Amino acid sequence: MHRRHLFKLGAATAGAVMLTACADPPDGDVDTDVVNDSTSWRMPDEGEPHLRTWMAFGASAEIWGKRLNRKVQQNLGAIARAIAQFEPVSMLVRPEETELARQLAGPGIELVPVALNDLWIRDSGPVYVHNESGRAAVDFNFNGWGGKQEHKSDAMVAAEVAKRAGVPTIHTELVLEGGAIEVDGRGTAIVTESCVLNDNRNRGRSKGEVEAELRRLLGLHKVIWLPGIAGMDITDGHTDFYARFAGPGSSSPGWTTTPTPLTMR
C-alpha cells in the first residue's frame, strides 16, 4: 500500500486527500433525488474554479499505525489551514475527534461529524459534474479499493457529501474511485484497465460497457485506456501513477529515476 508512505512527505500529498466541490452547503433542505438519466453532464478538470474543498479527518491508528497516525493528522490540519486562506473548507470528522480536528485545523474550518474509515476523500467522495442547468454528484459505490480495506463508513461518504452540498446524486452500477479518473475538462479522460476493469470492482463488465457508462455520467467524448498493473498497490494502479493532464488535450507522463513494475507500465 505504497500511497500511505507518501504522507511522510507532508502537505505535498494534498491532492489525494481533498475533493474540490462545485457547490456550497445548502441553507435548508434540498431535493437530492436521482437526476434524469437523459441529462447531459460534464466533469470539470480539478484545476477549474470551484466553491470549496472537502476533506476527511479520517486517519486512524488501526490503519496508519500509532507512530504515523499523529503525523498524518497534523498534516491534514496543515493542508486544511493552507487551503482555507483562499477558499472555504469543509472537513468530515468522527464525532469523537471533533476537538482534536479543531485544534489541528484551526477555527476557520467547517467540521462535519460523520463516521469514517480513512481519509482518502478523493476516492470515496462524489465526483462532481455540472451543466447549464446546475450541478450533481456521481456516487461510484466506493468499495475499499476492491475490498482491500474496511469501508462500511467510507461507502456512505459520497452520498453524505452530496446531501450536505445540496446537489442531486447520480447513481450508477459502476464501482471505482474518484481518483481513478483523470479528465481534461473538455471531454477526454484517462483511466487504467488494471483498476477500472478489475474483477474486484466491475466483474463481468466489458471495456465497452464501462466506457459507455463513463461517457454518460461524465460527458466524455474520448476515453484513453492505459493497461496499468494490478496488485502492486491498494489502488490497483490509479491513472495518476502514469499520467496527468496539463491542459485540454495535453497530458504529462509520469517519470521516475527509480523504475518499478508499477511505474514502468
GROMACS .gro file of C-alpha atoms in nm:
model
  265
    1MET     CA    1   0.000   0.000   0.000
    2HIS     CA    2   0.262   0.247  -0.118
    3ARG     CA    3   0.040   0.556  -0.109
    4ARG     CA    4   0.039   0.559   0.272
    5HIS     CA    5   0.411   0.620   0.277
    6LEU     CA    6   0.355   0.936   0.075
    7PHE     CA    7   0.226   1.110   0.385
    8LYS     CA    8   0.578   1.106   0.522
    9LEU     CA    9   0.638   1.380   0.263
   10GLY     CA   10   0.384   1.602   0.437
   11ALA     CA   11   0.144   1.850   0.279
   12ALA     CA   12   0.280   1.789  -0.071
   13THR     CA   13   0.039   1.496  -0.091
   14ALA     CA   14  -0.268   1.719  -0.062
   15GLY     CA   15  -0.424   1.622  -0.395
   16ALA     CA   16  -0.527   1.274  -0.287
   17VAL     CA   17  -0.689   1.378   0.040
   18MET     CA   18  -0.916   1.656  -0.078
   19LEU     CA   19  -1.216   1.694  -0.304
   20THR     CA   20  -1.296   2.015  -0.490
   21ALA     CA   21  -1.665   2.095  -0.491
   22CYS     CA   22  -1.889   2.274  -0.739
   23ALA     CA   23  -2.149   2.352  -0.474
   24ASP     CA   24  -2.177   2.512  -0.133
   25PRO     CA   25  -2.371   2.353   0.154
   26PRO     CA   26  -2.740   2.448   0.134
   27ASP     CA   27  -2.913   2.685   0.372
   28GLY     CA   28  -3.207   2.446   0.403
   29ASP     CA   29  -3.345   2.117   0.276
   30VAL     CA   30  -3.263   2.046  -0.088
   31ASP     CA   31  -3.419   1.785  -0.315
   32THR     CA   32  -3.148   1.524  -0.378
   33ASP     CA   33  -3.350   1.278  -0.586
   34VAL     CA   34  -3.177   1.086  -0.862
   35VAL     CA   35  -3.142   1.302  -1.172
   36ASN     CA   36  -3.285   1.200  -1.506
   37ASP     CA   37  -3.067   0.954  -1.698
   38SER     CA   38  -3.104   1.163  -2.013
   39THR     CA   39  -2.941   1.468  -1.856
   40SER     CA   40  -2.603   1.555  -2.011
   41TRP     CA   41  -2.326   1.640  -1.765
   42ARG     CA   42  -1.961   1.746  -1.775
   43MET     CA   43  -1.686   1.655  -1.530
   44PRO     CA   44  -1.459   1.960  -1.488
   45ASP     CA   45  -1.084   1.950  -1.459
   46GLU     CA   46  -0.959   1.964  -1.099
   47GLY     CA   47  -0.794   2.300  -1.164
   48GLU     CA   48  -1.112   2.478  -1.273
   49PRO     CA   49  -1.271   2.735  -1.039
   50HIS     CA   50  -1.475   2.580  -0.759
   51LEU     CA   51  -1.657   2.693  -0.447
   52ARG     CA   52  -1.497   2.490  -0.169
   53THR     CA   53  -1.278   2.195  -0.077
   54TRP     CA   54  -1.396   1.888   0.114
   55MET     CA   55  -1.155   1.687   0.328
   56ALA     CA   56  -1.182   1.391   0.565
   57PHE     CA   57  -1.006   1.384   0.902
   58GLY     CA   58  -1.013   1.007   0.879
   59ALA     CA   59  -0.670   0.881   0.980
   60SER     CA   60  -0.670   0.607   1.245
   61ALA     CA   61  -0.405   0.413   1.433
   62GLU     CA   62  -0.567   0.087   1.320
   63ILE     CA   63  -0.484   0.165   0.958
   64TRP     CA   64  -0.187   0.401   0.980
   65GLY     CA   65  -0.017   0.273   1.293
   66LYS     CA   66   0.028   0.471   1.614
   67ARG     CA   67   0.358   0.633   1.519
   68LEU     CA   68   0.249   0.763   1.180
   69ASN     CA   69  -0.112   0.843   1.268
   70ARG     CA   70  -0.037   1.158   1.468
   71LYS     CA   71   0.180   1.298   1.188
   72VAL     CA   72  -0.092   1.229   0.933
   73GLN     CA   73  -0.347   1.411   1.148
   74GLN     CA   74  -0.113   1.708   1.178
   75ASN     CA   75  -0.064   1.713   0.801
   76LEU     CA   76  -0.439   1.710   0.743
   77GLY     CA   77  -0.474   2.010   0.970
   78ALA     CA   78  -0.191   2.192   0.791
   79ILE     CA   79  -0.344   2.125   0.449
   80ALA     CA   80  -0.684   2.249   0.566
   81ARG     CA   81  -0.537   2.569   0.711
   82ALA     CA   82  -0.344   2.641   0.392
   83ILE     CA   83  -0.646   2.594   0.165
   84ALA     CA   84  -0.872   2.796   0.397
   85GLN     CA   85  -0.665   3.105   0.324
   86PHE     CA   86  -0.813   3.105  -0.025
   87GLU     CA   87  -1.150   2.924  -0.012
   88PRO     CA   88  -1.394   2.757   0.230
   89VAL     CA   89  -1.301   2.412   0.361
   90SER     CA   90  -1.542   2.151   0.496
   91MET     CA   91  -1.383   1.860   0.680
   92LEU     CA   92  -1.556   1.534   0.769
   93VAL     CA   93  -1.457   1.419   1.116
   94ARG     CA   94  -1.553   1.140   1.353
   95PRO     CA   95  -1.767   1.292   1.631
   96GLU     CA   96  -1.521   1.179   1.899
   97GLU     CA   97  -1.232   1.354   1.719
   98THR     CA   98  -1.402   1.690   1.665
   99GLU     CA   99  -1.198   1.870   1.930
  100LEU     CA  100  -0.870   1.725   1.802
  101ALA     CA  101  -0.955   1.827   1.446
  102ARG     CA  102  -1.041   2.178   1.566
  103GLN     CA  103  -0.707   2.209   1.745
  104LEU     CA  104  -0.510   2.098   1.439
  105ALA     CA  105  -0.713   2.266   1.164
  106GLY     CA  106  -0.799   2.590   1.339
  107PRO     CA  107  -1.122   2.788   1.375
  108GLY     CA  108  -1.179   2.865   1.007
  109ILE     CA  109  -1.269   2.510   0.901
  110GLU     CA  110  -1.625   2.374   0.893
  111LEU     CA  111  -1.624   2.040   1.076
  112VAL     CA  112  -1.891   1.789   0.970
  113PRO     CA  113  -1.939   1.493   1.211
  114VAL     CA  114  -1.973   1.158   1.030
  115ALA     CA  115  -1.843   0.803   1.066
  116LEU     CA  116  -1.519   0.744   0.872
  117ASN     CA  117  -1.281   0.459   0.794
  118ASP     CA  118  -0.998   0.656   0.630
  119LEU     CA  119  -0.904   0.992   0.480
  120TRP     CA  120  -0.894   0.943   0.101
  121ILE     CA  121  -1.199   1.152   0.011
  122ARG     CA  122  -1.089   1.196  -0.349
  123ASP     CA  123  -1.154   0.822  -0.381
  124SER     CA  124  -1.454   0.776  -0.152
  125GLY     CA  125  -1.627   1.107  -0.214
  126PRO     CA  126  -1.860   1.202  -0.500
  127VAL     CA  127  -1.744   1.309  -0.846
  128TYR     CA  128  -1.896   1.648  -0.921
  129VAL     CA  129  -2.042   1.720  -1.263
  130HIS     CA  130  -2.238   2.014  -1.399
  131ASN     CA  131  -2.421   2.154  -1.699
  132GLU     CA  132  -2.608   2.473  -1.787
  133SER     CA  133  -2.895   2.376  -1.556
  134GLY     CA  134  -2.698   2.304  -1.241
  135ARG     CA  135  -2.474   2.061  -1.057
  136ALA     CA  136  -2.485   1.698  -0.948
  137ALA     CA  137  -2.267   1.437  -0.779
  138VAL     CA  138  -2.189   1.088  -0.909
  139ASP     CA  139  -2.171   0.813  -0.645
  140PHE     CA  140  -1.932   0.547  -0.776
  141ASN     CA  141  -2.004   0.294  -0.498
  142PHE     CA  142  -1.669   0.303  -0.319
  143ASN     CA  143  -1.577  -0.049  -0.203
  144GLY     CA  144  -1.241  -0.003  -0.033
  145TRP     CA  145  -1.030  -0.034  -0.348
  146GLY     CA  146  -1.173  -0.371  -0.436
  147GLY     CA  147  -1.237  -0.489  -0.082
  148LYS     CA  148  -0.880  -0.440   0.038
  149GLN     CA  149  -0.980  -0.234   0.341
  150GLU     CA  150  -1.275  -0.188   0.576
  151HIS     CA  151  -1.504   0.064   0.406
  152LYS     CA  152  -1.855   0.043   0.550
  153SER     CA  153  -1.847   0.406   0.665
  154ASP     CA  154  -1.649   0.542   0.371
  155ALA     CA  155  -1.900   0.383   0.133
  156MET     CA  156  -2.151   0.639   0.264
  157VAL     CA  157  -1.925   0.942   0.219
  158ALA     CA  158  -2.027   1.024  -0.139
  159ALA     CA  159  -2.397   1.036  -0.054
  160GLU     CA  160  -2.332   1.233   0.266
  161VAL     CA  161  -2.121   1.498   0.095
  162ALA     CA  162  -2.371   1.535  -0.190
  163LYS     CA  163  -2.655   1.574   0.058
  164ARG     CA  164  -2.473   1.836   0.262
  165ALA     CA  165  -2.366   2.020  -0.054
  166GLY     CA  166  -2.727   2.029  -0.166
  167VAL     CA  167  -2.681   1.863  -0.504
  168PRO     CA  168  -2.868   1.564  -0.652
  169THR     CA  169  -2.696   1.228  -0.667
  170ILE     CA  170  -2.644   1.038  -0.991
  171HIS     CA  171  -2.641   0.664  -0.925
  172THR     CA  172  -2.461   0.400  -1.129
  173GLU     CA  173  -2.373   0.033  -1.100
  174LEU     CA  174  -2.007   0.103  -1.176
  175VAL     CA  175  -1.763   0.064  -0.888
  176LEU     CA  176  -1.450   0.277  -0.887
  177GLU     CA  177  -1.278   0.565  -0.710
  178GLY     CA  178  -1.278   0.932  -0.799
  179GLY     CA  179  -0.900   0.919  -0.805
  180ALA     CA  180  -0.912   0.655  -1.079
  181ILE     CA  181  -1.028   0.911  -1.336
  182GLU     CA  182  -0.818   1.185  -1.493
  183VAL     CA  183  -1.007   1.434  -1.712
  184ASP     CA  184  -0.908   1.746  -1.902
  185GLY     CA  185  -1.247   1.910  -1.853
  186ARG     CA  186  -1.314   1.908  -2.226
  187GLY     CA  187  -1.441   1.555  -2.269
  188THR     CA  188  -1.123   1.344  -2.261
  189ALA     CA  189  -1.040   1.103  -1.980
  190ILE     CA  190  -0.754   0.867  -1.895
  191VAL     CA  191  -0.825   0.551  -1.693
  192THR     CA  192  -0.643   0.223  -1.629
  193GLU     CA  193  -0.768  -0.124  -1.712
  194SER     CA  194  -0.594  -0.265  -1.404
  195CYS     CA  195  -0.821  -0.061  -1.179
  196VAL     CA  196  -1.148   0.007  -1.359
  197LEU     CA  197  -1.183  -0.333  -1.528
  198ASN     CA  198  -1.060  -0.527  -1.225
  199ASP     CA  199  -1.287  -0.811  -1.112
  200ASN     CA  200  -1.272  -0.670  -0.760
  201ARG     CA  201  -1.468  -0.370  -0.883
  202ASN     CA  202  -1.656  -0.439  -1.205
  203ARG     CA  203  -1.661  -0.815  -1.254
  204GLY     CA  204  -1.819  -0.927  -1.579
  205ARG     CA  205  -1.833  -0.582  -1.738
  206SER     CA  206  -1.665  -0.531  -2.073
  207LYS     CA  207  -1.448  -0.233  -2.159
  208GLY     CA  208  -1.718  -0.114  -2.397
  209GLU     CA  209  -1.987  -0.127  -2.129
  210VAL     CA  210  -1.775   0.059  -1.877
  211GLU     CA  211  -1.670   0.322  -2.128
  212ALA     CA  212  -2.029   0.385  -2.238
  213GLU     CA  213  -2.134   0.442  -1.878
  214LEU     CA  214  -1.841   0.676  -1.811
  215ARG     CA  215  -1.932   0.874  -2.121
  216ARG     CA  216  -2.290   0.905  -2.000
  217LEU     CA  217  -2.202   1.003  -1.646
  218LEU     CA  218  -1.914   1.241  -1.710
  219GLY     CA  219  -1.986   1.387  -2.054
  220LEU     CA  220  -1.685   1.220  -2.214
  221HIS     CA  221  -1.611   1.206  -2.585
  222LYS     CA  222  -1.281   1.019  -2.567
  223VAL     CA  223  -1.152   0.765  -2.315
  224ILE     CA  224  -0.783   0.671  -2.318
  225TRP     CA  225  -0.714   0.332  -2.161
  226LEU     CA  226  -0.376   0.257  -2.004
  227PRO     CA  227  -0.301  -0.106  -1.911
  228GLY     CA  228  -0.178  -0.031  -1.558
  229ILE     CA  229  -0.080  -0.311  -1.326
  230ALA     CA  230  -0.296  -0.469  -1.058
  231GLY     CA  231  -0.190  -0.576  -0.712
  232MET     CA  232   0.116  -0.354  -0.672
  233ASP     CA  233  -0.062  -0.101  -0.451
  234ILE     CA  234  -0.401  -0.061  -0.288
  235THR     CA  235  -0.548   0.126  -0.588
  236ASP     CA  236  -0.450  -0.135  -0.850
  237GLY     CA  237  -0.279   0.143  -1.043
  238HIS     CA  238  -0.470   0.470  -1.050
  239THR     CA  239  -0.405   0.683  -1.356
  240ASP     CA  240  -0.203   0.945  -1.167
  241PHE     CA  241   0.076   0.690  -1.127
  242TYR     CA  242   0.127   0.717  -1.501
  243ALA     CA  243  -0.007   1.047  -1.636
  244ARG     CA  244  -0.197   1.364  -1.557
  245PHE     CA  245  -0.348   1.629  -1.780
  246ALA     CA  246  -0.151   1.952  -1.812
  247GLY     CA  247  -0.431   2.122  -2.006
  248PRO     CA  248  -0.711   2.041  -2.252
  249GLY     CA  249  -0.586   1.761  -2.476
  250SER     CA  250  -0.236   1.777  -2.326
  251SER     CA  251  -0.103   1.520  -2.078
  252SER     CA  252   0.216   1.485  -1.879
  253PRO     CA  253   0.351   1.131  -1.831
  254GLY     CA  254   0.492   1.014  -1.500
  255TRP     CA  255   0.869   0.988  -1.470
  256THR     CA  256   1.092   0.837  -1.206
  257THR     CA  257   1.464   0.781  -1.163
  258THR     CA  258   1.396   0.451  -0.988
  259PRO     CA  259   1.170   0.249  -1.220
  260THR     CA  260   0.950  -0.020  -1.067
  261PRO     CA  261   0.697  -0.256  -1.227
  262LEU     CA  262   0.423  -0.020  -1.108
  263THR     CA  263   0.568   0.293  -1.270
  264MET     CA  264   0.706   0.136  -1.588
  265ARG     CA  265   0.383   0.002  -1.729
   0.00000   0.00000   0.00000
